Amino acid sequence: MLTLQEIKNLDKAFLTPEQVSGVLGANPQTIRVTARQRPDLVGYEFTFVGNRMKIPKLPFLRFMGLEV
């Protein structure tokens, strides 16, 4: 599991549910299912590319309260 600082230091524009699950305290599959079935409950930006959930890193960090 990654910490918020490790996520911030990643050299990627998009994150996966596996990468954010630790800081959200949720199972990656639960994150995916909730995003598909109840997107109104997810407070951060995301998109699906086929079956893959992609989370833009900078908006996610802002959602977590970090200044980026």
Coordinates of C-alpha atoms in Angstrom, one line a residue:
M1 CA 0.0 0.0 0.0
L2 CA 1.2 3.5 -0.8
T3 CA 1.2 6.5 1.4
L4 CA -0.1 9.9 0.3
Q5 CA 3.5 11.1 0.0
E6 CA 4.4 8.1 -2.2
I7 CA 1.4 8.8 -4.4
K8 CA 2.4 12.4 -4.7
N9 CA 6.0 11.4 -5.8
L10 CA 4.8 8.9 -8.5
D11 CA 5.8 10.0 -12.0
K12 CA 2.3 9.2 -13.4
A13 CA -0.7 11.3 -14.3
F14 CA -3.2 8.6 -13.4
L15 CA -3.6 6.3 -10.5
T16 CA -5.3 2.9 -10.0
P17 CA -7.6 1.8 -7.3
E18 CA -4.8 -0.4 -6.0
Q19 CA -2.5 2.6 -5.5
V20 CA -5.1 4.8 -3.7
S21 CA -6.7 2.0 -1.6
G22 CA -4.3 2.4 1.3
V23 CA -4.9 6.1 1.9
L24 CA -8.7 5.6 1.4
G25 CA -8.8 2.6 3.6
A26 CA -10.9 0.6 1.1
N27 CA -10.5 -2.5 -0.9
P28 CA -9.6 -1.7 -4.6
Q29 CA -12.5 -3.8 -5.9
T30 CA -14.9 -1.9 -3.6
I31 CA -13.5 1.4 -5.1
R32 CA -14.2 0.1 -8.6
V33 CA -17.7 -1.2 -7.8
T34 CA -18.7 1.9 -6.0
A35 CA -17.5 4.1 -8.9
R36 CA -19.5 2.1 -11.4
Q37 CA -22.7 1.6 -9.3
R38 CA -22.8 4.8 -7.2
P39 CA -20.5 7.4 -8.8
D40 CA -22.3 10.1 -6.7
L41 CA -20.6 8.6 -3.6
V42 CA -17.1 9.0 -5.0
G43 CA -15.7 12.5 -4.1
Y44 CA -12.8 12.5 -6.6
E45 CA -12.5 12.4 -10.4
F46 CA -12.2 9.1 -12.2
T47 CA -12.8 7.6 -15.5
F48 CA -13.1 4.1 -16.9
V49 CA -11.1 2.9 -19.9
G50 CA -12.8 -0.3 -20.7
N51 CA -12.7 -2.2 -17.4
R52 CA -9.8 -0.2 -16.0
M53 CA -10.5 2.6 -13.6
K54 CA -8.2 5.6 -13.9
I55 CA -7.9 8.3 -11.3
P56 CA -6.2 11.6 -12.2
K57 CA -3.4 12.1 -9.7
L58 CA -3.6 15.9 -9.2
P59 CA -7.3 16.1 -8.5
F60 CA -7.1 13.1 -6.2
L61 CA -4.3 14.8 -4.2
R62 CA -6.4 17.9 -3.9
F63 CA -9.4 15.8 -2.8
M64 CA -7.1 14.4 -0.1
G65 CA -6.2 17.9 1.1
L66 CA -2.8 18.3 -0.4
E67 CA -1.8 21.5 -2.2
V68 CA -0.3 20.6 -5.6

